[in-house]
């Protein structure tokens, strides 16, 4: 049923509404809920396992939340809770959804999905009442690690009720969350500005105030100026005025004077900035303390990301033991909500039958086949399938330590003026050598210099670029040098390796294009930043050579807005490459294999329907026959993990081997799908890809598509091992993540980093495409069309 609460609640909305519904069920209208508590999502949905005696389809009940009644204002703290019955759920719909007839699947069943959502809500109730939580994850405060003065990592458990063929199961996995450390706000602000003296917190600039407010906005604090701390409230802003100047009312009394008069509290730093909690409440910064168990919503700084990986990385046997050792925290056995719904959970991992596909063949020059072991191979004795030819390159370094100058000189430049130095060296190389094909830059782990390099090469002058980490370069061995060259060769037009005709046999049966598509959305704090949409497309017969088109679209829009024009450009490039390189003029693609990443499960069908139409519209605009399209959504943002039962079935990392495939028991009942573990184990527990076939006009035999998908994880140009998802999606993910090189600040044309105050219209205006030197360069480099940018892998 629907819940509507009046008057409107401001601040702590979900938390406060839960408190109101709790009092409604336990005190005000306990008789309504005599047969068991209803479950509430904190917003608008209440679910009961029995019919409530509402006296009709709706009822409005007053709930008094005030602990101090005011005779002069009897409505103070009183909320009106309206309950309206909107739907009766029938478990049979979910049973039918999980047990489809052998000749058809139920793709769209709103009643079944409503029932599934209700079950997830029932399972959430017990753990969310005792543990810090997000939508589906619950964190264990006793298992944490401090990684900075502000941040600790908490171990947690993810939980989700999932449908499968002929059953339901609960997906449980280890996860981790970032939390604020409970500490004085003054200390946080001092550290934010790397200040040693409290005088730094007086008369701050507007930019300082804006930056620190963004960092702390919404963080709940208490003020410790009295014996009983104030109720927790979220920070609205850090303001410039100190307690000695901020006036509380028209009397002219300052916070400093008020605290002494009312609380006999003498402030130590009366001139320091203050903390605004609401339009009427301001506290001195020195009295405020961050309360425990609050999520840190910002991205981790680069220096802390390794700590996060180390904290979450566990070998399979360790991860499974930790899950089983903590799963009782989810409270299945004690949950009144599960009991009243007649639900129970078998507290054991699910045993599965699984198969391991044979490794595909990877070809180098002279028809030499690499020897693949658990998804990896060695190339020391191999020659690239197609080595690149180039005229000249230049090596540049911003690292301070001495770098050997043999066998070729390396230009030492000032990283503070890198763009100027790049332009000077580029112009000199063009004058002396007649041209330049590649710039190699060595830096001391600087992401800013990386973006400057890429912006200069891709946008300003149109030259291939390669960034190298000085620390890794100094420790380079033969394999690292091979990896380095393997990155550069494709950028200069070469091909490192290709799948054999046997492994990619389906591609040779008819003219075929493979697409990979991904959308990269901005963070939760960036409402105006655009979504970056990337489409990569194959141009060769082996599905190894790809070009990419990248564009901007409104923030968090999942469906690719300019897909039709992107596909038009891709088809033209395919035909150009076929004519020039493979000597097959006028080839029209008859089949399309479209891999899509970045889609939430609730949008699978919508994205498929609209993007397949866009593909066919592109062919129609070119006056070509419509291709047969197979549309596959591939995801890795899931929590399914596999643990070998017997050690003899595991690789050296303890994981299941490369090629493990599961296409039964736990797969989704609505569409053909499977889990594939393509990578050999590295560190921690491997995460399989989940592939879902949403449309298949090519009538792919399932095993043929599974093996081709596995093959396409072995032709990623930069690696001599299988990657975790098909290469076209991997390339699309890389392309959509390169947003910083395409934007420039409006007030500084030389900057590659966009301003935090830009609107979406500003971003569209600031978008910079790829330099014309790389447009349609025989499909060997970046290409450009209109507001889009393209590149080739």
XYZ file of N, CA and C in Angstrom, residues 141 656 726:
9
model
N 30.261 -2.581 11.834
C 31.161 -1.595 12.460
C 32.347 -2.208 13.186
N 38.300 -20.519 -9.806
C 37.956 -21.414 -10.901
C 38.746 -20.991 -12.134
N 34.240 -9.052 -23.183
C 34.657 -9.007 -24.587
C 35.387 -7.705 -24.921
